[in-house]
PDB file of C-alpha atoms in Angstrom:
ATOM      1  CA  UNK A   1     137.328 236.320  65.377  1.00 40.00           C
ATOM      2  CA  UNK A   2     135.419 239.380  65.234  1.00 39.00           C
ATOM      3  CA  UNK A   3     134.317 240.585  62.167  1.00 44.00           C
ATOM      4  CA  UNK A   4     135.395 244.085  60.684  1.00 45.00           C
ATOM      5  CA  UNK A   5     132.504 246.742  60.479  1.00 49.00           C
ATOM      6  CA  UNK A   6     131.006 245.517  63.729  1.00 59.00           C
ATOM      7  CA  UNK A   7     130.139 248.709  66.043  1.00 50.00           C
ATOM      8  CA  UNK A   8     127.964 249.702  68.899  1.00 47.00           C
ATOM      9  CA  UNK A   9     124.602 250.541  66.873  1.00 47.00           C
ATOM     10  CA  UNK A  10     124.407 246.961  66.181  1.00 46.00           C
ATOM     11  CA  UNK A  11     125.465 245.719  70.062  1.00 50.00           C
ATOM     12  CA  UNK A  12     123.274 246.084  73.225  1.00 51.00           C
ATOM     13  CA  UNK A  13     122.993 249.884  73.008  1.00 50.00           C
ATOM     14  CA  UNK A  14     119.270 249.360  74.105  1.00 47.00           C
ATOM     15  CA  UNK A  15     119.897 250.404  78.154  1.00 44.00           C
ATOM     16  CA  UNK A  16     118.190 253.214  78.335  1.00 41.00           C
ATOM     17  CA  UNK A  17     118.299 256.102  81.547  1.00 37.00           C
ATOM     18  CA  UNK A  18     115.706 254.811  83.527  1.00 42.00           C
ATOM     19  CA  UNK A  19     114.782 252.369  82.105  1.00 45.00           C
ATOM     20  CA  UNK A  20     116.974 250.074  84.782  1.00 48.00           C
ATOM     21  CA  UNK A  21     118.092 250.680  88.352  1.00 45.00           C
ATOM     22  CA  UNK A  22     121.536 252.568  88.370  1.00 43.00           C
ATOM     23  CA  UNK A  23     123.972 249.663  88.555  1.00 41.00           C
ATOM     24  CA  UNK A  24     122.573 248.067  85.331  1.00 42.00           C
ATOM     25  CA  UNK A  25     123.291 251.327  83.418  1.00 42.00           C
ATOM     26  CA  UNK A  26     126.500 250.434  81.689  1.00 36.00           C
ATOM     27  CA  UNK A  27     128.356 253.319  79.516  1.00 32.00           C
ATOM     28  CA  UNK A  28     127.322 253.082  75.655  1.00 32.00           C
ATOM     29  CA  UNK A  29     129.701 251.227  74.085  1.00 34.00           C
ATOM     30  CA  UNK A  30     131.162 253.594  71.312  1.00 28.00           C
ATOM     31  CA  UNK A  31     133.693 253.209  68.733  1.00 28.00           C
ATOM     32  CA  UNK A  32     136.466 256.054  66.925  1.00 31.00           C
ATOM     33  CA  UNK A  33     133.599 257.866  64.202  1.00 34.00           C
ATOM     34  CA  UNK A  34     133.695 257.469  60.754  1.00 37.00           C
ATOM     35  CA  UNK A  35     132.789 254.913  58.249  1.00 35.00           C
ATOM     36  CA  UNK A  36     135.072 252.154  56.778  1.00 35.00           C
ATOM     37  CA  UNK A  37     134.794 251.250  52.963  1.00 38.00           C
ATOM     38  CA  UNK A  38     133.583 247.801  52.004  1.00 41.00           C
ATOM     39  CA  UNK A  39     136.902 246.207  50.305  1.00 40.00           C
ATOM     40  CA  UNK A  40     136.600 244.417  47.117  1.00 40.00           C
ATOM     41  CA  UNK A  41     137.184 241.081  48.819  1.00 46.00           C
ATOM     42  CA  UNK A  42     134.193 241.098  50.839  1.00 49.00           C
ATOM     43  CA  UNK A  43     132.311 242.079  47.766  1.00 47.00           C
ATOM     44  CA  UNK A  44     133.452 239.443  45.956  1.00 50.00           C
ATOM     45  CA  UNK A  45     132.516 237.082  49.041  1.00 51.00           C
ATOM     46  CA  UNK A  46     128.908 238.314  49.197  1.00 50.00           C
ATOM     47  CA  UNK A  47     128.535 237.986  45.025  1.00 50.00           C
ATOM     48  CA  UNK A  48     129.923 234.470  45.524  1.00 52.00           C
ATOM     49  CA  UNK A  49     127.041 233.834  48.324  1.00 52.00           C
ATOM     50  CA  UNK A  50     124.374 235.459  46.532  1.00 52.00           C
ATOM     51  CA  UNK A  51     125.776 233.080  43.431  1.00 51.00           C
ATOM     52  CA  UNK A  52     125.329 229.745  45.292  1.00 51.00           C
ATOM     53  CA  UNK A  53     121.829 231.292  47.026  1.00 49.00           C
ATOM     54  CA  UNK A  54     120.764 231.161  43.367  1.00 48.00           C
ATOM     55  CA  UNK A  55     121.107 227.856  42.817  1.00 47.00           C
ATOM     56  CA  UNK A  56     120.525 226.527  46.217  1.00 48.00           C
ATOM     57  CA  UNK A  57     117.560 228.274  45.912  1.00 48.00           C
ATOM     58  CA  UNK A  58     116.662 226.467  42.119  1.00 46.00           C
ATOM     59  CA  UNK A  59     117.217 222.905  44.003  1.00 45.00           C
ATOM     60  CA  UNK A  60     115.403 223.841  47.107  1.00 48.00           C
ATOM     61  CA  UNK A  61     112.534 224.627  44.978  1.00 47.00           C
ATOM     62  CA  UNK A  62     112.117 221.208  43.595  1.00 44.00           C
ATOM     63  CA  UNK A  63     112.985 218.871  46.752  1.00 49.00           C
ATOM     64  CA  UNK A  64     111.905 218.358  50.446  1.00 55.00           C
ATOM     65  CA  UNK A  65     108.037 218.427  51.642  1.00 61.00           C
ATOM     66  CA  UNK A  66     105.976 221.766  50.649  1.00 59.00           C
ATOM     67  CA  UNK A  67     105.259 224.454  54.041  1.00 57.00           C
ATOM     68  CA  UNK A  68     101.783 224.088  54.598  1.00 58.00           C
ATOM     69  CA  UNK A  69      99.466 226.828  54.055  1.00 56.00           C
ATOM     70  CA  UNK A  70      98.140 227.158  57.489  1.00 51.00           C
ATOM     71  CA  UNK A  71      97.725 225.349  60.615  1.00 51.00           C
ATOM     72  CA  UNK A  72      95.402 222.805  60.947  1.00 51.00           C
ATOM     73  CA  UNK A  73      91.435 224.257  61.419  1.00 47.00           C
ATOM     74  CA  UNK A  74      91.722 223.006  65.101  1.00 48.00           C
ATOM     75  CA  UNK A  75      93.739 225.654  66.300  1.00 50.00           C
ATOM     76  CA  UNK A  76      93.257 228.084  67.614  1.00 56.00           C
ATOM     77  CA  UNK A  77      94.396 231.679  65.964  1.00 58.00           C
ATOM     78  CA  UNK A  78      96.473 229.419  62.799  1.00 63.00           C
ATOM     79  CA  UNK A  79      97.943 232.326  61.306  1.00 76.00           C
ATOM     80  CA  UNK A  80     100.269 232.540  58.696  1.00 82.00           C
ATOM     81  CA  UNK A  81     103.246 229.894  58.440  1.00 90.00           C
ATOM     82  CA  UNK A  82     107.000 231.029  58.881  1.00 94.00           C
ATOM     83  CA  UNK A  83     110.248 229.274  58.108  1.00 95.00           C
ATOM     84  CA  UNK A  84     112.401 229.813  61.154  1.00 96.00           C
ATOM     85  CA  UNK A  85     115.749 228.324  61.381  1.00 96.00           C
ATOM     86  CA  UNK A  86     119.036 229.247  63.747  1.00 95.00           C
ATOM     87  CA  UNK A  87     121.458 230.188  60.432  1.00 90.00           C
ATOM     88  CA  UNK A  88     120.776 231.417  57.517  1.00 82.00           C
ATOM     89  CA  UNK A  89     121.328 231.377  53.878  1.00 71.00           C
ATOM     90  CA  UNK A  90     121.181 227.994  52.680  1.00 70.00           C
ATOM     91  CA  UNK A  91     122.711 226.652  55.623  1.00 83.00           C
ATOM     92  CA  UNK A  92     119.396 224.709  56.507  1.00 90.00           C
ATOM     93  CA  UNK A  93     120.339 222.820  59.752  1.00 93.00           C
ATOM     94  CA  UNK A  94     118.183 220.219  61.941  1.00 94.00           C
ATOM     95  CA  UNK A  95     116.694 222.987  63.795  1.00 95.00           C
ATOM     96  CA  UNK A  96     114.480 224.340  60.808  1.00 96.00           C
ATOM     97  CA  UNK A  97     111.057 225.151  62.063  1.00 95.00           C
ATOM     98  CA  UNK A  98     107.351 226.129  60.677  1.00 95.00           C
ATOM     99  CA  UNK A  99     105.715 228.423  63.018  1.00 96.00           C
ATOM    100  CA  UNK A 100     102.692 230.695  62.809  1.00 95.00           C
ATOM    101  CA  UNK A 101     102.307 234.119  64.286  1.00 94.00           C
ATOM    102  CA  UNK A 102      99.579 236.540  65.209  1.00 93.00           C
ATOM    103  CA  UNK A 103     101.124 239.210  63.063  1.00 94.00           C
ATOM    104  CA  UNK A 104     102.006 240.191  59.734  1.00 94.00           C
ATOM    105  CA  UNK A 105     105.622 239.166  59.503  1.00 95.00           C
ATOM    106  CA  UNK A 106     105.728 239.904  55.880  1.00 92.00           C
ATOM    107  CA  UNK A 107     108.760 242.973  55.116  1.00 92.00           C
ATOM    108  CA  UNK A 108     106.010 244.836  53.415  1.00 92.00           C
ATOM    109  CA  UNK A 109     103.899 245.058  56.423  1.00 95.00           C
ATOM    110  CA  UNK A 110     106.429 245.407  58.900  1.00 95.00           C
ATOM    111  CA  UNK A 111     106.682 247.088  61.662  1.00 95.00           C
ATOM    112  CA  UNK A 112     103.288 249.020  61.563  1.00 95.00           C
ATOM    113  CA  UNK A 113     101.979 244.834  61.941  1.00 96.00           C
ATOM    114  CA  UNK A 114     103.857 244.408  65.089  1.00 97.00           C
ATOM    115  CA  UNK A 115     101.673 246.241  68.050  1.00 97.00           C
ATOM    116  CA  UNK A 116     103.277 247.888  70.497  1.00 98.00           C
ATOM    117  CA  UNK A 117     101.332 246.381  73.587  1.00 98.00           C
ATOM    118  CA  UNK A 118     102.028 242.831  72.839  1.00 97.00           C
ATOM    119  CA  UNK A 119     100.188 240.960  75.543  1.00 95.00           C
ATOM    120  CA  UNK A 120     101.209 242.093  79.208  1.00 96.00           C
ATOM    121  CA  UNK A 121     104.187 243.747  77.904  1.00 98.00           C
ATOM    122  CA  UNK A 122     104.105 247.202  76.804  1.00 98.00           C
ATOM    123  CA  UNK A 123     106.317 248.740  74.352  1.00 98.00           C
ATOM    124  CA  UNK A 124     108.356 251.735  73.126  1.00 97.00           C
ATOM    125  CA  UNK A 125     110.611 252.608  70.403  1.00 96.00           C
ATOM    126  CA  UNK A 126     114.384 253.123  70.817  1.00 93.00           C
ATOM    127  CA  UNK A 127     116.159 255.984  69.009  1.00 88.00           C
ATOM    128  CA  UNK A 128     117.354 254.647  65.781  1.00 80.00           C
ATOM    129  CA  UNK A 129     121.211 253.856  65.298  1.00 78.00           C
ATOM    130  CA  UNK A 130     122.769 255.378  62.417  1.00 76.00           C
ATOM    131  CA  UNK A 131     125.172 252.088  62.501  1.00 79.00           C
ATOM    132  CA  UNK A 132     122.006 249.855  61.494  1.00 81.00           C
ATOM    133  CA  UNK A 133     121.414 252.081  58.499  1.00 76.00           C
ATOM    134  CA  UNK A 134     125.622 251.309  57.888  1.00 76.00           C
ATOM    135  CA  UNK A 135     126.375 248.303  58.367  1.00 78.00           C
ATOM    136  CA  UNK A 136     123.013 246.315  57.174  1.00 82.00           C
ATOM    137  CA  UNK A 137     122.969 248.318  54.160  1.00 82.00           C
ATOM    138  CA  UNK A 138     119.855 250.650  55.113  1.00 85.00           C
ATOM    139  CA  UNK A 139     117.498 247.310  55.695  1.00 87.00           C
ATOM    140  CA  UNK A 140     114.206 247.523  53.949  1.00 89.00           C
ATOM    141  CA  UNK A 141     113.046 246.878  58.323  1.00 92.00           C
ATOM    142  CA  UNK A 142     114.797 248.069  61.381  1.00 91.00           C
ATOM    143  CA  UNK A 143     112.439 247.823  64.504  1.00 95.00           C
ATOM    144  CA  UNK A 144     114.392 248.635  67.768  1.00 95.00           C
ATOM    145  CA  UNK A 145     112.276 248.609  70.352  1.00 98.00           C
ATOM    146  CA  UNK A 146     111.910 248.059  74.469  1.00 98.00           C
ATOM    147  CA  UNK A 147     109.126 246.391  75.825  1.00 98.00           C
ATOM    148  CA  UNK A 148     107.943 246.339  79.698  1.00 98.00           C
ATOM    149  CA  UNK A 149     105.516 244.225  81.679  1.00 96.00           C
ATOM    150  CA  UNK A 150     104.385 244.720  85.438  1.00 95.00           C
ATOM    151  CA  UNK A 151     106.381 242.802  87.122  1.00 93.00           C
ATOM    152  CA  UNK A 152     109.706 244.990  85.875  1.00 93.00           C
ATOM    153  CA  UNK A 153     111.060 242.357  83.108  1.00 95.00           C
ATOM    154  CA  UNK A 154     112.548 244.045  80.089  1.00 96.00           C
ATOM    155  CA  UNK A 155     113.115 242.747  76.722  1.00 97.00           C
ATOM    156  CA  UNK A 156     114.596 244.626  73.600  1.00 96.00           C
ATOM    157  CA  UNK A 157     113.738 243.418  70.561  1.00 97.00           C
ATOM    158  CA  UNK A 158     115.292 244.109  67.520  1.00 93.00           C
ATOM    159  CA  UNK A 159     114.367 242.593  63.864  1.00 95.00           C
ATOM    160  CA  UNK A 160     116.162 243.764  60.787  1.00 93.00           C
ATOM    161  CA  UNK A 161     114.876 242.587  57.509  1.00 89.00           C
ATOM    162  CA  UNK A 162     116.134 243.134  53.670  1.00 89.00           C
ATOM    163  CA  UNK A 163     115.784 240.981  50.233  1.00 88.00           C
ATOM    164  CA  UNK A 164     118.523 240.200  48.106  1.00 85.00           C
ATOM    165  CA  UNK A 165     121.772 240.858  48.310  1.00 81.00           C
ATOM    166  CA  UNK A 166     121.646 243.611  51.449  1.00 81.00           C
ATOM    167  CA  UNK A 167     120.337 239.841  53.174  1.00 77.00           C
ATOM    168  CA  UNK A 168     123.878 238.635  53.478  1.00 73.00           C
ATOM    169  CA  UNK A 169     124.218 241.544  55.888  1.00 77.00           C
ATOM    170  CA  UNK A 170     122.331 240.410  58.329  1.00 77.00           C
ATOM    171  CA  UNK A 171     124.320 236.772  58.406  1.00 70.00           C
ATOM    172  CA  UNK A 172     127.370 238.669  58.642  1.00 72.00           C
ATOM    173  CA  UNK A 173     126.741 241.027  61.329  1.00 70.00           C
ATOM    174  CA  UNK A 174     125.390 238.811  64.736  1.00 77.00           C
ATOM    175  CA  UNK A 175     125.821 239.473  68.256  1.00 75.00           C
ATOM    176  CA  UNK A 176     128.606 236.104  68.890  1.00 73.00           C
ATOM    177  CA  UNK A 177     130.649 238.274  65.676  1.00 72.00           C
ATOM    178  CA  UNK A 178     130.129 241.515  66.764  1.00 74.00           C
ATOM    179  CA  UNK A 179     129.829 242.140  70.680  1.00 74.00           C
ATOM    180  CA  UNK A 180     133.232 241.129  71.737  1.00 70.00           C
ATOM    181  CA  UNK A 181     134.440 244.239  69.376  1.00 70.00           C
ATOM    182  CA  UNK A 182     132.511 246.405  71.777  1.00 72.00           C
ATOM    183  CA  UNK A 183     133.784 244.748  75.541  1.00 76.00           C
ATOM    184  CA  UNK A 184     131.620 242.092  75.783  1.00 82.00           C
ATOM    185  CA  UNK A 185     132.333 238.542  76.672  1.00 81.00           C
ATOM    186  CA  UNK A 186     130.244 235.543  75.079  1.00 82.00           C
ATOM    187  CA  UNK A 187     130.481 233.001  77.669  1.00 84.00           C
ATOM    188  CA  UNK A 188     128.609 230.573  76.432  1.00 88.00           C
ATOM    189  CA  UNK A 189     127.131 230.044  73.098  1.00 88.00           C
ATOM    190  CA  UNK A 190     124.775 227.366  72.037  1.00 93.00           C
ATOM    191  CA  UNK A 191     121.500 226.225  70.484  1.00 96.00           C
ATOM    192  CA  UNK A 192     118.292 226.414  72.405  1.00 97.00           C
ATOM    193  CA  UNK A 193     114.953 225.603  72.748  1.00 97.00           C
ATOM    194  CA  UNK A 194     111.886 227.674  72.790  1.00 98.00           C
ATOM    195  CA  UNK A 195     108.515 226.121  73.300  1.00 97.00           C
ATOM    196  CA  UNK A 196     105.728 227.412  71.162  1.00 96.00           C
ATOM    197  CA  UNK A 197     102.580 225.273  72.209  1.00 91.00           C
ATOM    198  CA  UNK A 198     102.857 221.691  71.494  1.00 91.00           C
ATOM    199  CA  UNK A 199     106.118 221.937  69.486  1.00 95.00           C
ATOM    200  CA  UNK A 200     109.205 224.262  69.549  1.00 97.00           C
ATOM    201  CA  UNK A 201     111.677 226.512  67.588  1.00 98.00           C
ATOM    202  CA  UNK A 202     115.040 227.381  68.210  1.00 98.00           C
ATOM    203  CA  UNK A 203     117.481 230.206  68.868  1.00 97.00           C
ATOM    204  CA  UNK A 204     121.163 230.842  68.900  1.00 95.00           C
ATOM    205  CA  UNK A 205     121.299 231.665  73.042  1.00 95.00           C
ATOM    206  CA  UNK A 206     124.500 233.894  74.034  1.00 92.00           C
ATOM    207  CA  UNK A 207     125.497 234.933  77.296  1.00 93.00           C
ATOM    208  CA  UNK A 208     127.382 237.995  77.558  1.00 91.00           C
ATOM    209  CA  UNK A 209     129.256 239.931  80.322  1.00 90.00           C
ATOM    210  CA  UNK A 210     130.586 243.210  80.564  1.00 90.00           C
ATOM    211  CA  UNK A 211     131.831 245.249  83.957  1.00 89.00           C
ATOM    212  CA  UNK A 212     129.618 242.918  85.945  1.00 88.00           C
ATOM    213  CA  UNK A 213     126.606 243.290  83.836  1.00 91.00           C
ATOM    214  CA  UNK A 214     125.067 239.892  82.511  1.00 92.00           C
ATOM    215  CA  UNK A 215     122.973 239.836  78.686  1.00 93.00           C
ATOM    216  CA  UNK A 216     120.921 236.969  77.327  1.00 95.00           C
ATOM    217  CA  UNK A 217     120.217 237.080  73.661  1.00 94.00           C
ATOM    218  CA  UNK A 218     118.190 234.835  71.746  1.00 97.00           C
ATOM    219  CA  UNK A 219     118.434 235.239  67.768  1.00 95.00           C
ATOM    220  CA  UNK A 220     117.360 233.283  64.272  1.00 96.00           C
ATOM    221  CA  UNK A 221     115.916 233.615  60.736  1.00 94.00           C
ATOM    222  CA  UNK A 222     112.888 233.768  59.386  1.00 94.00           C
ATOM    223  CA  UNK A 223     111.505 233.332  55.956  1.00 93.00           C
ATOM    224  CA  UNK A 224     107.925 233.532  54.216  1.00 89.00           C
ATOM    225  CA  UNK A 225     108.988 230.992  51.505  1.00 87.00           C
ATOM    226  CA  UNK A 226     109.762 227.771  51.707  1.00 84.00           C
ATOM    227  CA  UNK A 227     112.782 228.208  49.323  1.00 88.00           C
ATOM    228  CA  UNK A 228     114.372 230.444  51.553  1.00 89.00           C
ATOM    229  CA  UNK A 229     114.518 232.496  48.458  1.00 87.00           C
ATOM    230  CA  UNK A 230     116.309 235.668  49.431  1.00 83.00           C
ATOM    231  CA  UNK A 231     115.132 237.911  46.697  1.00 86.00           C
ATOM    232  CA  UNK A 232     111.397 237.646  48.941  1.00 89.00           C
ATOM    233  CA  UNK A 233     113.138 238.592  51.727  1.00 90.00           C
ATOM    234  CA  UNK A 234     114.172 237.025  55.588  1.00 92.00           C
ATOM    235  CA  UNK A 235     114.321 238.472  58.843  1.00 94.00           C
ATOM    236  CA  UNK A 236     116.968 238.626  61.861  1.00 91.00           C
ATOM    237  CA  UNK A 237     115.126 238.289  65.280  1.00 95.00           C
ATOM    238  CA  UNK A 238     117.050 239.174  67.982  1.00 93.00           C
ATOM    239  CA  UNK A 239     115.985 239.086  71.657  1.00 97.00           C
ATOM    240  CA  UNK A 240     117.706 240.803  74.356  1.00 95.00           C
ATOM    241  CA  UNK A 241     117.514 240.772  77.949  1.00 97.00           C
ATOM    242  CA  UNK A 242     119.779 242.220  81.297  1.00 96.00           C
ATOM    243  CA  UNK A 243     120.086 239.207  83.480  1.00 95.00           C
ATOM    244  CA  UNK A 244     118.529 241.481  87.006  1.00 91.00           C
ATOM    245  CA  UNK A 245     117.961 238.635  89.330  1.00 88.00           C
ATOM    246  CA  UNK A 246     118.895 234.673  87.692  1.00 92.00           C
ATOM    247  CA  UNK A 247     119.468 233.785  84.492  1.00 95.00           C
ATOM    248  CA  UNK A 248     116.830 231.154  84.293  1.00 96.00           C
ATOM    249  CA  UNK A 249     113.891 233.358  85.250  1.00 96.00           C
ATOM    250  CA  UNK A 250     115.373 235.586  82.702  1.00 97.00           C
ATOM    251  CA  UNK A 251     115.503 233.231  80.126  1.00 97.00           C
ATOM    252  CA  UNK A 252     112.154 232.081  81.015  1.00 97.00           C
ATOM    253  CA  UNK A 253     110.599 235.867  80.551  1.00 97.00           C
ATOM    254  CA  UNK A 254     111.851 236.145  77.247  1.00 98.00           C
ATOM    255  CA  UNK A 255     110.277 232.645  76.444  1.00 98.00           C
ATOM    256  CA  UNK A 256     106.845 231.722  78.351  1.00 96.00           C
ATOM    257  CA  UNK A 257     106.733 235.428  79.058  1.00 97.00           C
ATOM    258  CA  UNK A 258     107.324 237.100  75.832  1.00 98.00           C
ATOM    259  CA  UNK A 259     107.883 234.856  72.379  1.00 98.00           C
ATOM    260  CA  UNK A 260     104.622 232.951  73.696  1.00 96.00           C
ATOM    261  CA  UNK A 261     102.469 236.056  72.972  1.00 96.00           C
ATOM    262  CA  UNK A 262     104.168 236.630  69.180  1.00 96.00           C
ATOM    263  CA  UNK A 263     104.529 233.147  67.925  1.00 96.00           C
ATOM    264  CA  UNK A 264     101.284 230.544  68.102  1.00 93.00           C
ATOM    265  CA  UNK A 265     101.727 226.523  66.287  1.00 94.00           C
ATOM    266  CA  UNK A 266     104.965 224.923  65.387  1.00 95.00           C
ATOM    267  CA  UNK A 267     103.352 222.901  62.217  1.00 93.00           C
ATOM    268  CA  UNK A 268     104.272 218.735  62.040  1.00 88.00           C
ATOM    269  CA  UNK A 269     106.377 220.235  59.209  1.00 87.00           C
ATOM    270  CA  UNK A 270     110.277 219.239  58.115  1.00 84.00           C
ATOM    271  CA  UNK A 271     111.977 219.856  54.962  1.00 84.00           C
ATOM    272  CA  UNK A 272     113.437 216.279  54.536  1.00 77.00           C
TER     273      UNK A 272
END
């Protein structure tokens, strides 16, 4: 079921003129103008989430094994540790992850922290999306941006990021809920892995189609707390990428290629 509010500023909007050959330049998806009002049942819905966050958040606190503060000394750029995990809220599932980054993933520091050359890939801001600003609640972060490397590979990244209650906007609003409103369809849906080093995180993969054209996205949570405390904040990754030639070399650009150069040590870390 798709959800209501879903638009195009939230879908693959990121093809961009010449940015890929002609036949992978689909028409922006674009729905009838005009906002729609927020009805007092999902209201009520997100006060009742934000209501059992609280005290999720008061048991979380006192059970399970502490995040480390670091990687261990023997490797090599630690960094700072990150609670990744493939839903959100308190809906902690067996994927849960530590991982360290290179950057500043903190909402404060965000996005001036995130470089715009990130290893071979170079990178350039999209236009912003007045639909972001609507439908996640004007998000304390909203990076939308392409990156490039030599060989032709593109990636669009986007990462929203709020604290408290604008949070439950960014569980509501995901690309299996909201692309089929704008004429794509998810063909497949599942968990997958993404190495990082020794270890791994995971992602929510989709594959979506639309007039011939092929998307893979790749998109989870992140937290700098181990209580997943949503008054400190989380973050939506999402990772987007037009399927030109295969879908596995695709999917293995956006991994090897590009989330190797961002994210550094998955830490011998679980919850439970």
């Amino acid at each position: 079921m798709v959800r209501r509010g879903c638009r195009a500023g939230v879908l693959p909007r990121l093809f961009q003129p010449g940015a890929l050959p002609a036949r992978f330049q689909p028409a922006h998806p674009v729905w009838s103008p005009g906002a729609m009002f927020r009805d007092t049942l999902r209201l009520a819905a997100a006060l009742l989430l934000l209501a059992t966050a609280a005290v999720a958040a008061f048991y979380l606190n006192r059970a399970g094994n502490p995040l480390p503060a670091a990687a261990p000394a023997s490797v090599d750029d630690p960094g700072t540790p990150y609670v990744a995990d493939v839903e959100g809220w308190y809906q902690i599932t067996p994927q849960e992850r530590a991982v360290t980054t290179r950057f500043d993933l903190g909402l404060s520091a965000l996005p001036g922290s995130l470089p715009m050359q990130i290893g071979a890939w170079r990178g350039s801001t999209l236009p912003p999306s007045p639909d972001i600003a609507e439908w996640f609640d004007h998000p304390q972060v909203a990076i939308e941006r392409q990156y490039v490397d030599d060989s032709g590979d593109v990636m669009w990244l986007a990462i929203f990021g709020s604290a408290g209650s604008k949070s439950y906007h960014l569980f509501e609003h995901t690309p299996q809920t909201c692309y089929p409103g704008t004429g794509w369809n998810i063909l497949r849906q599942d968990v997958d892995r993404i190495p990082i080093g020794d270890g791994a995180i995971y992602a929510q993969r989709g594959l979506a189609v639309k007039d011939g054209q092929r998307l893979l996205v790749l998109y989870w949570y992140m937290w700098d707390n181990f209580e997943r405390d949503a008054e400190r904040g989380v973050l939506s990754f999402r990772l987007t990428a037009p399927i030109l030639t295969d879908e596995a070399h695709t999917l293995q650009a956006m991994k090897a290629g590009f989330l190797s150069q961002i994210f550094t040590h998955v830490l011998d870390w679980r919850r439970f």
